[in-house]
mmCIF file of C-alpha atoms in Angstrom:
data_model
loop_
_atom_site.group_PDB
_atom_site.id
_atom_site.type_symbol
_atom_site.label_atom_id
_atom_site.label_comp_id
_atom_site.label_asym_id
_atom_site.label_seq_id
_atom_site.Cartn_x
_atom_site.Cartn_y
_atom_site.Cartn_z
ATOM 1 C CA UNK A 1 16.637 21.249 -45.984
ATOM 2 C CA UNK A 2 13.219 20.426 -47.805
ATOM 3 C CA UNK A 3 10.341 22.188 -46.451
ATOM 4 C CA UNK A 4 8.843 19.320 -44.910
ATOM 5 C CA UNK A 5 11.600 18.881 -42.480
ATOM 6 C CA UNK A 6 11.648 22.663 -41.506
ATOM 7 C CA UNK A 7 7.750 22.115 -40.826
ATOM 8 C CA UNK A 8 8.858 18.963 -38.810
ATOM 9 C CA UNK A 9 11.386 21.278 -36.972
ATOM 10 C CA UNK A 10 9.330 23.734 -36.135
ATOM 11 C CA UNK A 11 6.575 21.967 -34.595
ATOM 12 C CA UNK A 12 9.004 20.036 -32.690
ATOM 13 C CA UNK A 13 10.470 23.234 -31.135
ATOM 14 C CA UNK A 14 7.030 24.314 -30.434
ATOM 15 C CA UNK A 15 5.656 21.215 -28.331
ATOM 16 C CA UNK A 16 8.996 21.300 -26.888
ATOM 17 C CA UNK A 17 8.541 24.590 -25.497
ATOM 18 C CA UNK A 18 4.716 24.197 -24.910
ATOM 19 C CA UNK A 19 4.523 21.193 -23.466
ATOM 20 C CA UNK A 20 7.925 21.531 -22.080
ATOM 21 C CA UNK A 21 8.008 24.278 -20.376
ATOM 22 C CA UNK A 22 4.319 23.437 -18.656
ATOM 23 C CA UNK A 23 5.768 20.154 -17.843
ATOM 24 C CA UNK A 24 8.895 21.607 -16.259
ATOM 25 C CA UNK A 25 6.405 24.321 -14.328
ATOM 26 C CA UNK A 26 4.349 21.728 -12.649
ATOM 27 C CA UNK A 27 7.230 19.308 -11.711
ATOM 28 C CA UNK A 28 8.785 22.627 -9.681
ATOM 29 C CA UNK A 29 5.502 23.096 -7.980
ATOM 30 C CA UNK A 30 5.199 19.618 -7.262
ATOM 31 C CA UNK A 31 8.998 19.449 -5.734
ATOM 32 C CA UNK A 32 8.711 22.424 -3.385
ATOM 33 C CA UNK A 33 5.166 21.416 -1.970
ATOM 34 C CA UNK A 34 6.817 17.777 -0.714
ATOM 35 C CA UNK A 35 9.955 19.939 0.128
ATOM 36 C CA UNK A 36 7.869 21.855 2.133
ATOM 37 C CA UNK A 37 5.953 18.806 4.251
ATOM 38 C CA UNK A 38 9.246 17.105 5.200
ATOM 39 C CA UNK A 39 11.395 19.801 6.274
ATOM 40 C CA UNK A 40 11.884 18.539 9.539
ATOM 41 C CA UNK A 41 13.535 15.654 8.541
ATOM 42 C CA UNK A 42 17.482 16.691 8.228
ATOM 43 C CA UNK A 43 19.661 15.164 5.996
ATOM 44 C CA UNK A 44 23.388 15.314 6.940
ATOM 45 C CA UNK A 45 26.398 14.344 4.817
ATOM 46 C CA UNK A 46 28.830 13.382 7.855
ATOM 47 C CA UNK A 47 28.680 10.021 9.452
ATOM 48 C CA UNK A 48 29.146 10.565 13.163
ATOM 49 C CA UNK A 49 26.307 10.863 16.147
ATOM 50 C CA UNK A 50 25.503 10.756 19.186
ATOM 51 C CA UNK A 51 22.503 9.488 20.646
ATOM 52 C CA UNK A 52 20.258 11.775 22.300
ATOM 53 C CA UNK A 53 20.028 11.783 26.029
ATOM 54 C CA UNK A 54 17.119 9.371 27.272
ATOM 55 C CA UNK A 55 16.783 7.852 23.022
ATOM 56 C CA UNK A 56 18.277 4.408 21.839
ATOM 57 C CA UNK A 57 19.224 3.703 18.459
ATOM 58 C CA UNK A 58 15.854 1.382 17.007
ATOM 59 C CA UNK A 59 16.467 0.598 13.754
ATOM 60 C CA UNK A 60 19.623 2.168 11.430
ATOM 61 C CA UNK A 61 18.930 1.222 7.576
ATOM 62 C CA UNK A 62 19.890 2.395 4.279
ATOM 63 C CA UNK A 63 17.502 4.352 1.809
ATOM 64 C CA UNK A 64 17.608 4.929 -1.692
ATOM 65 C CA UNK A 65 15.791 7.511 -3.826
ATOM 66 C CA UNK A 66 16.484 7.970 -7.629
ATOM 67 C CA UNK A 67 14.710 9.914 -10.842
ATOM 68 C CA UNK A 68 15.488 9.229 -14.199
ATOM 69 C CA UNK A 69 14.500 12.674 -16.103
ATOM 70 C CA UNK A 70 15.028 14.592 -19.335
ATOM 71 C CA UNK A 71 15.018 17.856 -20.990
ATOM 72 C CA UNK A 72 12.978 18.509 -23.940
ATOM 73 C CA UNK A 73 13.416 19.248 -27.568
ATOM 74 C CA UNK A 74 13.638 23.289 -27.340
ATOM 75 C CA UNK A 75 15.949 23.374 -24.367
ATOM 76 C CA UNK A 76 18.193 20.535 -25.956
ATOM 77 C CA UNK A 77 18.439 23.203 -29.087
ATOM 78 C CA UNK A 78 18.968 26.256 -27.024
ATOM 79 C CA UNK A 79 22.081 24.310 -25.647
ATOM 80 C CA UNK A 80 23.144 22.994 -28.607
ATOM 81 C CA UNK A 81 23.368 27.045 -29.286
ATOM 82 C CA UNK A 82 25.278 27.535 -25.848
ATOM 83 C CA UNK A 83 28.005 24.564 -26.780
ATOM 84 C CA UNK A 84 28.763 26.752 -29.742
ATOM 85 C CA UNK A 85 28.789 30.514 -28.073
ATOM 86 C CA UNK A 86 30.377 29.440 -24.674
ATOM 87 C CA UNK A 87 28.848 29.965 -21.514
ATOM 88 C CA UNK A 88 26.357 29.173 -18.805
ATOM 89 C CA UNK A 89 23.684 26.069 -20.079
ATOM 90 C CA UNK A 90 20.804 27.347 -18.034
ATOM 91 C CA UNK A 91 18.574 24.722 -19.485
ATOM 92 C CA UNK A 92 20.992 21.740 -18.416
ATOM 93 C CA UNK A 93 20.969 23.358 -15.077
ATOM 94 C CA UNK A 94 17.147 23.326 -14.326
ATOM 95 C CA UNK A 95 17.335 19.506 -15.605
ATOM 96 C CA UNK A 96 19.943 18.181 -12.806
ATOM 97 C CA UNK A 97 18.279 20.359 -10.369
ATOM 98 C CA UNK A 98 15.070 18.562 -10.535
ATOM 99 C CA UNK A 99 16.889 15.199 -10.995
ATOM 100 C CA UNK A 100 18.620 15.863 -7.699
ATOM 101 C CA UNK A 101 15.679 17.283 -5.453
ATOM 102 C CA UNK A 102 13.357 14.531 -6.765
ATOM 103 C CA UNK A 103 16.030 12.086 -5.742
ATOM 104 C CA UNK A 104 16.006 13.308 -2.361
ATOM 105 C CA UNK A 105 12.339 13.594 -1.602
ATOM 106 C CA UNK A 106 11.944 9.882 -2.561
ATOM 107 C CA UNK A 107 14.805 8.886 -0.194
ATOM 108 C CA UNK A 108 12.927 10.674 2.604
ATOM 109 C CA UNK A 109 9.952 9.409 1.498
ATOM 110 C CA UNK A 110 11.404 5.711 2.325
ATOM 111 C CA UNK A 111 12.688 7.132 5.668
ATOM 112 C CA UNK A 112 9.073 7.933 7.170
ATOM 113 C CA UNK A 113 9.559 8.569 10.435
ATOM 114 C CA UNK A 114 13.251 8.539 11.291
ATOM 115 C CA UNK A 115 14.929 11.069 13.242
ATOM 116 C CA UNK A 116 17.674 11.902 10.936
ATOM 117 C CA UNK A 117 19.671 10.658 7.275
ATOM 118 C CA UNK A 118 23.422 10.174 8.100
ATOM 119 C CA UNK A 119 26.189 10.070 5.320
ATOM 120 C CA UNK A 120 23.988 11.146 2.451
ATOM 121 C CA UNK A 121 25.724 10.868 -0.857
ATOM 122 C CA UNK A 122 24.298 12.001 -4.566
ATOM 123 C CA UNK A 123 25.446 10.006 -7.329
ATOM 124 C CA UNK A 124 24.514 11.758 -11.290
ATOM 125 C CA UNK A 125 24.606 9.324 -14.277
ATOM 126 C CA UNK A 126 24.295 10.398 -17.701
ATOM 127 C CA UNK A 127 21.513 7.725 -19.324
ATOM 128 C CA UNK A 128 22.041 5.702 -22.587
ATOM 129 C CA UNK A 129 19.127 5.601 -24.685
ATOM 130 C CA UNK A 130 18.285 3.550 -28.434
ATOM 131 C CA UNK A 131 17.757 7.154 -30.239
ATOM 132 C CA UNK A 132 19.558 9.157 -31.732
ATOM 133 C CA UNK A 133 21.710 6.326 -33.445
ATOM 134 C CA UNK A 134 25.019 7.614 -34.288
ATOM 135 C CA UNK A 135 24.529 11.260 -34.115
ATOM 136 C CA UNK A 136 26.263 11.037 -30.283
ATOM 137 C CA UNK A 137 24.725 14.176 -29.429
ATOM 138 C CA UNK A 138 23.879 13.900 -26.055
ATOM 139 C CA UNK A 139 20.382 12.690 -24.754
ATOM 140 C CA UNK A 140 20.254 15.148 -22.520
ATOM 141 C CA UNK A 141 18.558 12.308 -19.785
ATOM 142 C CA UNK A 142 20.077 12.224 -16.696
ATOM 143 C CA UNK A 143 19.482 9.936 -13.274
ATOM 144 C CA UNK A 144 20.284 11.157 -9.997
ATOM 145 C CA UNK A 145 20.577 8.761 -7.501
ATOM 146 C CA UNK A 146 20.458 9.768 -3.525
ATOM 147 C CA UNK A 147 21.350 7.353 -0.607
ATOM 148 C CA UNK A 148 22.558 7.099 2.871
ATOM 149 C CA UNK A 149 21.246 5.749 6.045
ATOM 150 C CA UNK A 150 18.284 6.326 8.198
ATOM 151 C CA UNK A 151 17.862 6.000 11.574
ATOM 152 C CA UNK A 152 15.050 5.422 14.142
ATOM 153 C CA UNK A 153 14.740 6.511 17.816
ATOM 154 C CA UNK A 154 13.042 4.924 20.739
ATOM 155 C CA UNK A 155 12.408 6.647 23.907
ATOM 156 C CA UNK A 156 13.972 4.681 26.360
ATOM 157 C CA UNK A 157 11.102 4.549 29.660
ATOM 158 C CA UNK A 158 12.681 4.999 33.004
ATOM 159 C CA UNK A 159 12.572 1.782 35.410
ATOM 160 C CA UNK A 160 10.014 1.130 37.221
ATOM 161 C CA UNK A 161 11.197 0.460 41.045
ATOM 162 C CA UNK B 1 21.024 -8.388 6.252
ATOM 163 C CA UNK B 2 21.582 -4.693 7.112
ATOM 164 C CA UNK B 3 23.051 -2.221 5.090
ATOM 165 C CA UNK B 4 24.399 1.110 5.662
ATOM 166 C CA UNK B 5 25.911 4.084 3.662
ATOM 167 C CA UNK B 6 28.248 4.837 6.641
ATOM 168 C CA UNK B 7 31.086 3.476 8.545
ATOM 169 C CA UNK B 8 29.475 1.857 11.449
ATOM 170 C CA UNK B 9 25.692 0.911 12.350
ATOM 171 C CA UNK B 10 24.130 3.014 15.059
ATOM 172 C CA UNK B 11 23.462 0.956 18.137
ATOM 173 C CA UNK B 12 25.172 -1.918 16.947
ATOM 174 C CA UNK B 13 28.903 -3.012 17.759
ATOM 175 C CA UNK B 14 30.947 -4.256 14.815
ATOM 176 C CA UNK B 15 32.754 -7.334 15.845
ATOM 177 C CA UNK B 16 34.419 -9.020 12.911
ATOM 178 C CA UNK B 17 35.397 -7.923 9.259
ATOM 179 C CA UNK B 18 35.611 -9.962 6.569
ATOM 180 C CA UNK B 19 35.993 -7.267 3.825
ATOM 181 C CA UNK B 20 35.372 -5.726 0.658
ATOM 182 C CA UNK B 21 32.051 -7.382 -1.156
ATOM 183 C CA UNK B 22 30.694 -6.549 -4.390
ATOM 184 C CA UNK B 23 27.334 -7.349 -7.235
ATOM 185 C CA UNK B 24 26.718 -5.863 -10.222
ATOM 186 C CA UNK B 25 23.881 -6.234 -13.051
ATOM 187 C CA UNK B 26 23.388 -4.876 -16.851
ATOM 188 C CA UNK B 27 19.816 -4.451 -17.711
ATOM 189 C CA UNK B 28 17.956 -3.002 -20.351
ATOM 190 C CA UNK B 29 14.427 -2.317 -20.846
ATOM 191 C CA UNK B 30 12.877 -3.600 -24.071
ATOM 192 C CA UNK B 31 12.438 -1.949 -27.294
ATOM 193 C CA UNK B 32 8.476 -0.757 -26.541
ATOM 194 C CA UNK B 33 10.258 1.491 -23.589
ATOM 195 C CA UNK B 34 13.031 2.660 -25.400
ATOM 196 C CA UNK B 35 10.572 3.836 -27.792
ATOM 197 C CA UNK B 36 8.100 5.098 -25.382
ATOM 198 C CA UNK B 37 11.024 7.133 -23.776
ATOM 199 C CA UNK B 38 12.312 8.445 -26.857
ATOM 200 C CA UNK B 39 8.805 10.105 -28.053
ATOM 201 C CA UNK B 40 9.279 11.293 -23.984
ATOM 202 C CA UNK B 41 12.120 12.737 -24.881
ATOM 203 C CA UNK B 42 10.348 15.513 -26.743
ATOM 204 C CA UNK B 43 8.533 16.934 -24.400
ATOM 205 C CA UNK B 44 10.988 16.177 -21.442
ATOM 206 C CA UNK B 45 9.970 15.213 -17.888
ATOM 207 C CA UNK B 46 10.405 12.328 -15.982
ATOM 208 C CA UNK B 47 11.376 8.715 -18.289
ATOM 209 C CA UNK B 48 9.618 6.366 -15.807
ATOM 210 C CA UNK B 49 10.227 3.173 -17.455
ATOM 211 C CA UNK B 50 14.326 4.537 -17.143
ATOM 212 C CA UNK B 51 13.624 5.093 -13.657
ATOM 213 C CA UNK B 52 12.102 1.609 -12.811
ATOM 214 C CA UNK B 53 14.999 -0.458 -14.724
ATOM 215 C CA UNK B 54 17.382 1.296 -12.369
ATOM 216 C CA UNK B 55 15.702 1.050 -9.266
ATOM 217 C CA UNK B 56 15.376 -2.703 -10.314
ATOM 218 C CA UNK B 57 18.947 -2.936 -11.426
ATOM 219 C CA UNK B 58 19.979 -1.656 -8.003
ATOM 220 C CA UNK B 59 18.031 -3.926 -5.919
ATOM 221 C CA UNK B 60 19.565 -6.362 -7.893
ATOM 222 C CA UNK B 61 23.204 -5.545 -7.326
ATOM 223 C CA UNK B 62 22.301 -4.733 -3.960
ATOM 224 C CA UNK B 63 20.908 -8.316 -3.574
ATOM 225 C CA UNK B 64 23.932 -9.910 -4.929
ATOM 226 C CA UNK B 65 26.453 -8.244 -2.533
ATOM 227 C CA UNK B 66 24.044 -8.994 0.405
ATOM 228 C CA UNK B 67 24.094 -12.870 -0.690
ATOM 229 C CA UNK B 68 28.042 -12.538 -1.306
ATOM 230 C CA UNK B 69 28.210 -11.514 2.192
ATOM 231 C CA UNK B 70 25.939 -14.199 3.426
ATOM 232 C CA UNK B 71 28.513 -16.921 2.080
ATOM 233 C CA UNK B 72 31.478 -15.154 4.318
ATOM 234 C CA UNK B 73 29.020 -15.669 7.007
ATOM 235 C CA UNK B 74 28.577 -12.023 7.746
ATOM 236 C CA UNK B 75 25.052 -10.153 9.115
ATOM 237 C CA UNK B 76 25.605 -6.792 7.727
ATOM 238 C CA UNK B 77 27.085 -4.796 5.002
ATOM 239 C CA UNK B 78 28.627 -1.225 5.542
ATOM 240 C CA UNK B 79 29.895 1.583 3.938
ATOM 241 C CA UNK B 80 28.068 0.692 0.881
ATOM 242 C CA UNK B 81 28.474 2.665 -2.526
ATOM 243 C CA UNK B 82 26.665 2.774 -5.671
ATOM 244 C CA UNK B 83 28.240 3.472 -9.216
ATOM 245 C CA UNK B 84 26.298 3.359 -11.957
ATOM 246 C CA UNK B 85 28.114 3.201 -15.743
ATOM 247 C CA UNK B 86 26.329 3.039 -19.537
ATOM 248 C CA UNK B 87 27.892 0.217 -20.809
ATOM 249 C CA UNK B 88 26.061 0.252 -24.080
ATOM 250 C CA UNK B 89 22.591 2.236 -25.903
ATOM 251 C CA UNK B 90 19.813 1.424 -23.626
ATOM 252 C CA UNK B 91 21.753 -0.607 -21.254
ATOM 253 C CA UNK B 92 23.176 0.462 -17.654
ATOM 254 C CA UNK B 93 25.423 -1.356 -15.475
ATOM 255 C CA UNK B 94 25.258 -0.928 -11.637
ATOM 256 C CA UNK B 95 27.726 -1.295 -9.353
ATOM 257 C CA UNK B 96 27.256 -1.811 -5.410
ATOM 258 C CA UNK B 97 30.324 -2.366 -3.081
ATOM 259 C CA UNK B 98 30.862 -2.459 0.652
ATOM 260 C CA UNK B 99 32.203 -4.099 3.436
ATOM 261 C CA UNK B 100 30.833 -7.321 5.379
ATOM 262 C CA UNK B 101 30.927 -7.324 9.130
ATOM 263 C CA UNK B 102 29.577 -9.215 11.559
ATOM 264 C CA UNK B 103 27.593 -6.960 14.463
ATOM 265 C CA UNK B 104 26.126 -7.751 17.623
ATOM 266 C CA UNK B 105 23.627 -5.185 19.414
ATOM 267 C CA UNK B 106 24.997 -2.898 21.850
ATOM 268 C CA UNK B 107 24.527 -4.297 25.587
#
């Protein structure tokens, strides 16, 4: 390896980790504050309910939320490392964790004000991309993709005699 | 047309089946994205131009089944399921299947 390319190399790895790292930091921060706001909004995997006494079913729909996100250049190298050595791929971890949660807040985020999400299912793609020609080393971009159905109460008012 | 990820629709009673339907697209984004998402790459985070062709490609898919349904005379889909698949560099296919019913309100 020329020097140039080591210099190339190594200011890579930095921004990665920099910018990477800060990046990685805010999207967290981000994630848990809209976590936080719309925690009273269950999401259940089954498909079966009942309607709640004195409620009628207004509206039942289906709600998608997906992210499209990718790791940077130092944590792509740290787990090139880890394919070597064996073991847990912390930095691969961290990646489909975010995917995942960010899928899910934007689901909810389409289901503003329904009761509850029935039958939620997660779906994880791995993501093409024109780089990297060849090498077949992994982008290390992945989508997550969250849907399932919504539904919306109405208070049913007693009759009037 | 009304779609849902699970077996039935709340509040509504299903009262004819007319069976499995299916659309699919492959999309890609053009080459300014790719490269846009590659420089991305770098510094990780979110690809938003990746994130937009999908939600596009779905809508798409999901548009296709819906009018696939609307030919067997049906008024909602259930059960539906999404699969998505690389086909190619840069290009993603996706998949959306369910079943077409026809469903009345409860009385």
């Amino acid at each position: 390896m020329d020097i140039s390319g080591l210099v190339i190399f190594v200011v890579l790895m930095a921004l990665g980790y920099i910018a990477g790292t800060m990046a990685e930091r805010k999207h967290y921060k981000s994630i848990e504050r809209r976590e936080a706001a719309m925690l009273r909004q269950p999401i259940v995997t089954y498909e079966d309910m009942e309607t709640p006494e004195g409620k009628r079913v207004r509206k039942a729909k289906m709600v998608t939320g997906s992210a499209v996100i990718s790791t940077d250049y130092f944590k792509r190298f740290l787990a090139s490392l880890r394919f070597f050595f064996g073991g847990r791929v912390k930095s691969y971890e961290s990646l489909l964790d975010r995917a995942r949660r960010e899928a899910i807040i934007r689901m909810k985020q389409e289901a503003v004000g329904a009761k509850i999400i029935l039958g939620m299912r997660i779906e994880t793609s791995n993501i093409g991309s024109s780089n990297r020609k060849g090498k077949n080393k992994g982008l290390g971009a992945v989508e997550a993709l969250a849907y399932g159905t919504a539904v919306w109460f109405d208070e049913i008012r007693p009759q009037t005699p | 047309m009304i779609t849902t990820s699970i077996q039935y629709i709340p509040g509504m009673k299903i009262v004819e089946h007319f069976g499995l339907v299916q659309g699919s697209t492959i999309r890609a984004k053009h080459i300014g994205r790719d490269i846009a998402a590659s420089l991305k790459n770098l510094i990780g985070g979110e690809l938003k131009g990746y994130t937009e062709l999908m939600t596009e490609s779905r809508a798409e898919a999901t548009d296709r089944m819906c009018k696939q349904a609307e030919q067997f005379g049906a008024n909602a889909v259930i059960n539906v399921r999404y699969a998505t698949s690389s086909v190619a560099q840069g290009a993603a296919e996706l998949f959306a299947y369910g079943t077409a019913v026809v469903v009345k309100p409860e009385a």
